Short mmCIF file of C-alpha atoms and ligand atoms in Angstrom, two decimals:
data_model
loop_
_atom_site.label_atom_id
_atom_site.label_comp_id
_atom_site.label_asym_id
_atom_site.label_seq_id
_atom_site.Cartn_x
_atom_site.Cartn_y
_atom_site.Cartn_z
CA MET A 540 74.54 122.60 114.69
CA SER A 541 75.18 122.53 110.88
CA LYS A 542 73.03 119.95 109.11
CA GLY A 543 75.24 119.18 106.15
CA LYS A 544 75.80 115.32 105.61
CA VAL A 545 78.99 113.56 106.80
CA PRO A 546 79.85 110.81 104.36
CA PHE A 547 81.15 107.54 105.70
CA LEU A 548 84.05 107.76 103.17
CA ASP A 549 84.96 110.28 100.50
CA LEU A 550 86.50 108.43 97.55
CA ILE A 551 85.90 111.32 95.17
CA THR A 552 88.16 114.17 96.37
CA VAL A 553 91.22 112.19 96.51
CA HIS A 554 90.87 110.99 92.85
CA ARG A 555 89.98 114.56 91.75
CA GLU A 556 93.19 115.78 93.29
CA LEU A 557 95.27 113.22 91.60
CA GLU A 558 93.19 113.29 88.34
CA GLN A 559 96.00 114.43 86.01
CA GLU A 560 98.52 111.88 87.27
CA LEU A 561 96.03 109.17 87.02
CA LEU A 562 95.17 110.18 83.48
CA VAL A 563 98.70 109.82 82.46
CA VAL A 564 98.67 106.19 83.65
CA PHE A 565 95.49 105.35 81.55
CA LYS A 566 97.04 107.23 78.60
CA SER A 567 100.33 105.41 78.77
CA ALA A 568 98.65 101.96 78.98
CA ILE A 569 96.43 102.87 75.98
CA GLU A 570 99.39 104.17 74.03
CA THR A 571 101.53 101.00 74.70
CA ALA A 572 98.64 98.54 74.87
CA GLY A 573 100.32 97.40 78.24
CA PHE A 574 97.34 96.08 79.95
CA ILE A 575 98.61 92.94 81.67
CA GLY A 576 101.89 92.60 83.61
CA GLY A 577 104.93 94.50 82.26
CA PRO A 578 106.88 97.58 83.68
CA LEU A 579 103.86 99.12 85.55
CA VAL A 580 103.19 95.97 87.71
CA GLN A 581 107.05 95.28 88.13
CA ARG A 582 107.48 99.10 89.32
CA PHE A 583 104.54 98.90 91.83
CA GLU A 584 105.70 95.58 93.11
CA ARG A 585 109.19 96.98 93.77
CA GLU A 586 107.79 100.12 95.41
CA PHE A 587 105.18 98.18 97.61
CA ALA A 588 107.78 95.69 98.85
CA ASP A 589 110.09 98.53 99.97
CA PHE A 590 107.13 100.32 101.62
CA CYS A 591 106.33 97.08 103.65
CA GLU A 592 109.93 96.52 104.49
CA SER A 593 109.62 93.04 102.74
CA ARG A 594 111.96 91.47 100.06
CA PHE A 595 109.27 90.68 97.50
CA CYS A 596 105.87 91.73 96.44
CA VAL A 597 103.71 89.88 93.84
CA GLY A 598 100.78 91.77 92.49
CA MET A 599 97.45 89.99 92.46
CA ALA A 600 93.94 90.55 91.05
CA ASN A 601 92.44 91.21 94.59
CA GLY A 602 93.18 90.48 98.31
CA THR A 603 91.14 87.27 98.31
CA ASP A 604 93.36 85.83 95.40
CA ALA A 605 96.40 87.13 97.36
CA LEU A 606 95.36 85.24 100.65
CA ARG A 607 94.41 82.05 98.84
CA LEU A 608 97.54 81.79 96.66
CA ALA A 609 99.81 82.78 99.73
CA LEU A 610 98.24 79.79 101.57
CA ILE A 611 98.82 77.36 98.68
CA ALA A 612 102.36 78.86 97.88
CA ALA A 613 103.19 78.40 101.56
CA GLY A 614 102.29 74.57 101.16
CA VAL A 615 98.84 74.50 102.65
CA LYS A 616 97.20 71.35 101.17
CA ALA A 617 93.64 69.85 100.80
CA GLY A 618 92.67 68.36 104.17
CA ASP A 619 94.84 70.63 106.23
CA THR A 620 93.31 72.95 108.94
CA VAL A 621 93.88 76.73 108.97
CA VAL A 622 93.23 78.60 112.10
CA THR A 623 91.86 82.27 112.04
CA VAL A 624 89.34 84.64 113.80
CA PRO A 625 85.83 84.88 113.34
CA LEU A 626 85.67 88.59 113.35
CA THR A 627 86.83 89.38 109.81
CA PHE A 628 85.71 89.89 106.27
CA PHE A 629 84.35 86.61 104.76
CA ALA A 630 87.28 86.45 102.26
CA THR A 631 89.63 85.38 105.01
CA THR A 632 87.77 82.10 105.42
CA GLU A 633 86.92 81.66 101.62
CA ALA A 634 90.54 81.70 100.97
CA ILE A 635 91.07 78.84 103.43
CA SER A 636 88.22 76.73 102.14
CA GLN A 637 89.19 77.48 98.46
CA ALA A 638 92.74 76.36 99.18
CA GLY A 639 91.12 73.04 100.22
CA ALA A 640 91.79 73.39 103.94
CA HIS A 641 89.29 73.29 106.92
CA ILE A 642 88.55 76.40 108.90
CA ASP A 643 89.11 76.45 112.55
CA PHE A 644 88.51 79.60 114.64
CA VAL A 645 90.03 81.14 117.84
CA ASP A 646 88.43 84.32 119.54
CA VAL A 647 89.57 87.76 119.31
CA ASP A 648 90.96 89.85 122.09
CA GLU A 649 87.99 91.75 123.48
CA ARG A 650 89.81 95.08 123.46
CA THR A 651 92.05 94.95 120.33
CA TYR A 652 89.68 92.88 118.42
CA THR A 653 92.53 90.96 116.76
CA MET A 654 93.62 87.38 117.48
CA ASP A 655 94.16 86.58 121.22
CA PRO A 656 97.24 84.78 121.40
CA GLU A 657 96.34 83.09 124.53
CA LYS A 658 93.10 81.79 122.95
CA LEU A 659 95.38 80.44 120.18
CA ARG A 660 97.60 78.74 122.72
CA ALA A 661 94.54 77.23 124.46
CA TYR A 662 93.38 75.99 120.96
CA LEU A 663 96.66 74.40 120.18
CA GLU A 664 97.16 72.79 123.53
CA THR A 665 93.56 71.64 124.33
CA GLU A 666 91.67 71.36 121.01
CA CYS A 667 94.33 69.65 119.07
CA THR A 668 96.29 66.43 119.60
CA ARG A 669 99.91 65.56 118.45
CA ASP A 670 99.90 62.86 115.64
CA SER A 671 102.67 60.52 116.79
CA ARG A 672 103.90 59.71 113.42
CA SER A 673 104.05 63.08 111.84
CA ASN A 674 104.47 65.01 114.97
CA ARG A 675 101.86 67.63 113.77
CA VAL A 676 99.09 68.97 115.78
CA VAL A 677 95.79 67.76 114.62
CA SER A 678 92.47 69.60 115.13
CA LYS A 679 90.15 67.42 117.14
CA ARG A 680 87.20 69.16 115.45
CA THR A 681 88.34 68.92 111.79
CA GLY A 682 90.56 65.85 112.04
CA GLY A 683 93.10 67.74 109.72
CA PRO A 684 96.70 68.61 110.60
CA VAL A 685 96.89 72.39 111.70
CA THR A 686 99.55 73.73 109.17
CA ALA A 687 98.81 77.48 109.18
CA VAL A 688 97.45 80.37 111.08
CA ILE A 689 96.02 83.75 109.76
CA PRO A 690 96.07 86.59 112.11
CA VAL A 691 93.88 89.44 110.85
CA HIS A 692 95.22 92.99 111.25
CA LEU A 693 91.67 94.17 111.70
CA TYR A 694 90.48 97.93 111.37
CA GLY A 695 94.16 98.81 110.51
CA GLN A 696 95.62 97.48 113.81
CA MET A 697 98.17 94.65 113.65
CA ALA A 698 97.57 91.49 115.76
CA ASP A 699 99.94 90.67 118.72
CA MET A 700 102.36 89.17 116.38
CA ASP A 701 105.34 88.10 118.84
CA PRO A 702 103.44 85.40 120.90
CA ILE A 703 101.58 84.32 117.60
CA LEU A 704 104.95 83.73 115.95
CA ASP A 705 106.19 82.00 118.93
CA LEU A 706 103.40 79.54 118.96
CA ALA A 707 103.81 79.06 115.30
CA THR A 708 107.46 78.20 115.79
CA ARG A 709 106.46 75.86 118.61
CA PHE A 710 103.75 74.13 116.79
CA ASP A 711 105.10 74.35 113.28
CA LEU A 712 102.55 76.58 111.61
CA VAL A 713 103.05 78.70 108.72
CA VAL A 714 101.88 82.48 109.54
CA ILE A 715 100.13 84.03 106.81
CA GLU A 716 99.16 87.69 107.67
CA ASP A 717 95.87 89.10 106.50
CA ALA A 718 96.98 92.76 106.07
CA CYS A 719 94.13 93.71 103.59
CA GLN A 720 93.11 96.51 106.08
CA ALA A 721 96.57 97.47 107.47
CA HIS A 722 98.78 99.14 104.70
CA GLY A 723 101.47 100.80 106.84
CA ALA A 724 100.43 99.61 110.38
CA GLU A 725 103.21 98.95 112.58
CA TYR A 726 104.03 96.53 115.52
CA PHE A 727 106.67 96.82 118.16
CA SER A 728 108.25 93.54 118.28
CA ALA A 729 109.79 93.14 121.77
CA ARG A 730 111.76 89.96 120.76
CA GLU A 731 113.49 92.00 117.94
CA GLY A 732 113.50 95.35 119.77
CA ARG A 733 112.25 97.30 116.68
CA TRP A 734 108.94 98.29 114.95
CA ARG A 735 107.90 95.95 112.14
CA LYS A 736 105.57 96.79 109.37
CA ALA A 737 102.41 94.94 108.45
CA GLY A 738 103.27 92.33 105.64
CA SER A 739 106.80 91.82 106.93
CA MET A 740 106.37 89.52 109.83
CA GLY A 741 104.71 86.35 108.67
CA ARG A 742 105.93 83.80 105.98
CA ALA A 743 103.72 85.90 103.59
CA ALA A 744 100.95 88.52 103.85
CA ALA A 745 98.00 89.46 101.76
CA PHE A 746 96.98 92.98 100.97
CA SER A 747 93.84 94.14 99.27
CA PHE A 748 93.75 97.49 97.18
CA TYR A 749 89.78 97.49 97.01
CA PRO A 750 89.03 101.20 96.47
CA GLY A 751 87.95 102.04 100.01
CA LYS A 752 91.23 100.71 101.63
CA ASN A 753 93.94 103.02 102.88
CA LEU A 754 95.68 102.39 99.67
CA GLY A 755 92.97 101.65 97.11
CA ALA A 756 93.16 101.07 93.32
CA CYS A 757 90.47 102.43 90.84
CA GLY A 758 89.15 98.94 90.65
CA GLU A 759 90.23 95.55 91.96
CA ALA A 760 93.86 94.72 93.03
CA GLY A 761 95.84 92.99 95.75
CA ALA A 762 99.25 91.66 96.66
CA VAL A 763 101.24 89.14 98.41
CA THR A 764 104.44 90.22 100.35
CA THR A 765 106.96 87.79 101.53
CA ASP A 766 110.80 87.42 102.26
CA ASP A 767 110.71 84.04 100.87
CA GLU A 768 112.02 84.00 97.27
CA GLY A 769 110.54 80.50 96.55
CA LEU A 770 107.10 81.43 97.74
CA ALA A 771 107.22 84.62 95.75
CA ARG A 772 108.07 82.58 92.73
CA ARG A 773 105.31 80.12 93.44
CA CYS A 774 102.91 83.05 93.67
CA GLN A 775 104.02 84.45 90.34
CA MET A 776 103.38 81.02 88.79
CA LEU A 777 100.13 80.40 90.60
CA ARG A 778 98.58 83.85 89.52
CA ASP A 779 99.38 83.10 85.95
CA HIS A 780 98.15 79.68 85.19
CA GLY A 781 101.10 78.02 86.55
CA GLN A 782 103.42 79.26 83.87
CA SER A 783 107.12 79.35 84.30
CA ALA A 784 107.39 80.79 80.82
CA LYS A 785 104.91 81.55 78.18
CA TYR A 786 102.70 78.43 77.57
CA LEU A 787 104.92 76.23 79.72
CA HIS A 788 102.65 75.28 82.68
CA ASP A 789 104.70 73.57 85.30
CA ILE A 790 101.69 73.42 87.76
CA GLU A 791 97.94 74.15 87.46
CA GLY A 792 97.38 77.63 88.57
CA TYR A 793 94.71 80.43 88.35
CA ASN A 794 94.08 83.72 86.58
CA ALA A 795 94.76 86.12 89.48
CA ARG A 796 97.10 88.78 87.65
CA LEU A 797 97.37 92.35 88.77
CA ASP A 798 96.06 94.65 85.96
CA ALA A 799 98.76 97.05 84.87
CA ILE A 800 96.48 100.06 84.95
CA GLN A 801 95.79 99.47 88.51
CA ALA A 802 99.37 98.96 89.24
CA GLY A 803 100.11 102.27 87.74
CA VAL A 804 97.20 103.90 89.76
CA LEU A 805 98.79 102.40 92.91
CA SER A 806 102.12 103.66 92.12
CA VAL A 807 100.70 107.22 91.78
CA LYS A 808 98.91 106.93 95.16
CA LEU A 809 101.61 105.13 97.28
CA PRO A 810 103.84 108.11 97.66
CA HIS A 811 100.89 109.75 99.52
CA LEU A 812 100.14 106.75 101.81
CA ALA A 813 102.23 107.63 104.83
CA LYS A 814 100.63 111.30 104.82
CA TRP A 815 97.28 109.82 104.55
CA ASN A 816 97.75 107.30 107.32
CA GLU A 817 99.03 110.13 109.52
CA GLN A 818 95.86 112.11 108.73
CA ARG A 819 93.72 109.19 109.75
CA ARG A 820 95.73 108.91 113.02
CA GLU A 821 95.19 112.57 113.71
CA ARG A 822 91.32 112.10 113.00
CA ALA A 823 91.29 109.30 115.44
CA ARG A 824 93.16 111.37 118.11
CA SER A 825 90.42 114.10 117.64
CA TYR A 826 87.69 111.58 118.01
CA ASP A 827 89.38 110.20 121.22
CA GLU A 828 89.63 113.71 122.63
CA PHE A 829 86.09 114.79 121.64
CA PHE A 830 84.64 111.58 123.38
CA ALA A 831 87.02 111.89 126.32
CA ALA A 832 85.88 115.44 127.02
CA THR A 833 82.30 114.67 127.49
CA GLU A 834 80.16 113.57 130.50
CA GLN A 835 79.16 110.27 128.57
CA PRO A 836 80.93 107.16 129.38
CA VAL A 837 82.62 106.69 125.97
CA THR A 838 85.63 104.69 126.17
CA VAL A 839 88.52 105.69 123.97
CA PRO A 840 90.03 103.29 121.40
CA HIS A 841 92.35 100.64 122.91
CA ILE A 842 95.71 101.04 121.23
CA PRO A 843 98.33 98.75 123.08
CA SER A 844 101.88 100.35 123.32
CA TRP A 845 103.05 97.84 120.76
CA SER A 846 100.73 99.20 118.08
CA ARG A 847 100.84 101.99 115.60
CA PRO A 848 97.51 101.59 113.83
CA VAL A 849 96.50 103.22 110.49
CA TYR A 850 92.71 103.54 111.42
CA HIS A 851 91.25 101.86 108.42
CA LEU A 852 88.16 102.19 110.47
CA TYR A 853 87.39 103.97 113.62
CA VAL A 854 84.78 101.83 115.37
CA VAL A 855 82.66 102.65 118.47
CA ARG A 856 80.59 100.04 120.35
CA ALA A 857 76.89 100.62 120.97
CA PRO A 858 74.74 98.25 123.05
CA GLU A 859 71.73 99.80 121.49
CA ARG A 860 73.26 99.88 118.00
CA ASP A 861 70.07 99.83 115.86
CA ARG A 862 68.94 103.06 117.60
CA LEU A 863 72.45 104.70 117.21
CA LEU A 864 72.49 103.80 113.38
CA ASN A 865 68.90 105.05 112.83
CA ASP A 866 69.62 108.36 114.71
CA LEU A 867 72.88 108.79 112.62
CA ALA A 868 71.24 108.03 109.53
CA ALA A 869 68.50 110.48 110.24
CA ALA A 870 71.00 113.11 111.00
CA GLY A 871 73.00 112.61 107.79
CA VAL A 872 75.97 110.85 109.24
CA GLY A 873 77.32 107.83 107.35
CA THR A 874 78.18 104.59 109.23
CA GLY A 875 79.13 101.08 108.60
CA ILE A 876 79.20 97.87 110.54
CA HIS A 877 82.29 95.82 110.34
CA TYR A 878 80.94 93.02 110.50
CA PRO A 879 77.46 92.29 111.62
CA VAL A 880 77.78 88.45 111.74
CA PRO A 881 80.78 86.74 113.25
CA LEU A 882 81.92 84.09 110.65
CA HIS A 883 81.38 80.99 112.79
CA LEU A 884 77.58 82.00 112.81
CA THR A 885 77.23 82.91 109.17
CA LYS A 886 74.76 80.94 107.05
CA ALA A 887 77.51 79.61 104.73
CA TYR A 888 79.13 77.81 107.65
CA GLU A 889 75.92 76.32 109.26
CA ALA A 890 77.32 72.78 108.30
CA LEU A 891 80.42 73.42 110.57
CA ARG A 892 78.02 73.41 113.50
CA PHE A 893 79.46 76.28 115.53
CA ARG A 894 77.01 77.81 118.25
CA PRO A 895 76.23 81.08 119.66
CA GLY A 896 78.74 81.43 122.69
CA ASP A 897 81.47 79.75 120.99
CA PHE A 898 83.56 83.01 120.57
CA PRO A 899 82.04 85.49 122.92
CA ALA A 900 84.29 88.50 122.28
CA ALA A 901 83.82 88.27 118.51
CA GLU A 902 80.11 87.86 119.05
CA GLN A 903 79.78 90.87 121.26
CA THR A 904 81.87 93.00 118.85
CA ALA A 905 79.83 92.03 115.88
CA SER A 906 76.53 92.85 117.78
CA GLN A 907 77.80 96.36 118.99
CA ALA A 908 80.26 97.66 116.52
CA VAL A 909 79.54 100.88 114.58
CA SER A 910 82.24 102.32 112.33
CA LEU A 911 82.16 106.10 112.21
CA PRO A 912 83.25 108.43 109.26
CA MET A 913 86.90 108.00 108.76
CA PHE A 914 89.06 109.24 105.81
CA PRO A 915 92.11 111.57 105.45
CA GLY A 916 89.90 114.62 104.40
CA LEU A 917 87.52 114.36 107.10
CA SER A 918 87.22 117.86 108.75
CA HIS A 919 87.34 118.73 112.47
CA GLU A 920 83.82 120.45 111.95
CA GLN A 921 82.60 117.08 110.44
CA GLN A 922 84.01 115.28 113.43
CA ARG A 923 82.50 117.40 115.91
CA ARG A 924 79.22 116.98 114.30
CA VAL A 925 79.48 113.04 114.33
CA VAL A 926 80.52 113.06 118.02
CA ALA A 927 77.65 115.35 118.85
CA GLU A 928 75.05 113.22 117.13
CA VAL A 929 76.53 110.10 118.84
CA LEU A 930 76.27 111.76 122.28
CA HIS A 931 72.83 113.10 121.52
CA SER A 932 71.65 109.67 120.53
CA ILE A 933 73.13 107.84 123.62
CA ALA A 934 71.87 110.70 125.91
CA ALA A 935 68.31 110.05 124.83
CA ALA A 936 68.70 106.27 125.12
CA GLU A 937 68.02 104.13 128.26
CA PRO A 938 70.67 104.69 131.08
CA ALA A 939 71.74 101.06 130.27
CA ALA A 940 72.74 102.09 126.69
CA ARG A 941 76.30 102.89 126.97
CA ILE A 942 78.86 103.31 124.32
CA SER A 943 82.49 102.35 124.14
CA SER A 944 84.74 103.22 121.40
CA CYS A 945 87.80 101.51 119.89
CA SER A 946 89.93 102.11 116.87
CA SER A 947 89.05 99.92 114.07
CA GLY A 948 89.06 98.93 110.10
CA LEU A 949 86.88 98.91 106.88
CA ARG A 950 86.12 96.98 103.90
C1 PLP B 735 90.28 91.46 106.32
C2 PLP B 735 90.12 91.23 104.76
N1 PLP B 735 90.52 90.16 104.20
C3 PLP B 735 90.51 89.94 102.78
C4 PLP B 735 89.86 90.95 102.09
C5 PLP B 735 89.67 90.67 100.68
O1 PLP B 735 90.19 91.47 99.71
P1 PLP B 735 89.55 91.83 98.47
O2 PLP B 735 88.19 92.37 98.54
O3 PLP B 735 90.51 92.75 97.61
O4 PLP B 735 89.43 90.50 97.68
C6 PLP B 735 89.39 91.96 102.62
C7 PLP B 735 88.80 93.07 101.80
O5 PLP B 735 87.77 93.56 101.94
C8 PLP B 735 89.48 92.22 103.91
O6 PLP B 735 89.10 93.36 104.66
#
């Protein structure tokens, strides 16, 4: 077996291939001194709204700002409660707290790792009460009215949106999609009878263009997408110190503007995104087939019939994770863990008094997930090598140490 290293992610090759086009962006920004706002930002916003099949896109400084400002623009207020999943990147809950709201969690589905609609229903029906005056549901734990829900399209796979949207209608909740890992992912909406893009289903959605994302900037960037013109307008004001026009501050806002050079970079890369996503899907199919063809009991990724994921990450589960990680590192195979600590047990939230066992599916995934190399230029030879090293490690492990795989996401 060749002993060349297999990186977890290759961010060099793609930028070398697009170097000339990217340099034109930098040059035009330098020549016009158009660094903030302006035509590069407006152009990308139009293009990305079209890509997401959404009416509006508002560029933001990063995905965290996009999520926080989408919540505020959607009307989430101090003292409200916003419910999400514990298996996500920390930014999801930072955005909730920093919008002034309380965090509540519901567990993920143990196979898709995205919000389990049944658990959301159980939470709303049994862990909340109806306030007779406002008719709103109130969280028994936080005491605050539950006003919004954030399904996270984790690892590039959308959450099961139809039942989540039905519950949101029934309980009067705003749905904000965390689409930071899901540029181009699709969901078949049975109630609409058609495929829907990530970012087009909730009241608004937040995207991150952190460099390692399926669509990544050469620095920090993010965006909100929405069909709601008023919400888009509020996001535009919130990202720019609450200004409705220069130095006219109608509300207090933030500095969360999308840098023009990053917008130009994203416009260069966006036309390639569908092809890159397809290449990721093809790599995921290869991993599935390689694992399926072996004697080892490796479970292939669970992709429900309603999902067309974009494989931001490809995650396998290993009961003896440390051993697998060490073996792969020794063999020169890059890996990641997304995420090692479910957020209800993270140190920052000690005061919320959640306990181990509160969200078992998220806890088990967090203790077993291993993200394997996944990027559009990953070669079949490299994939064969990754699979061989994984199998070699589990074959040498105790019989109890079995591995299961699922398609997953990255930060
Ligand atoms: C699920 C999720 N939410 C939010 C974010 C925050 O995005 P950013 O890093 O651009 O602020 C990320 C990015 O890593 C993410 O993966």
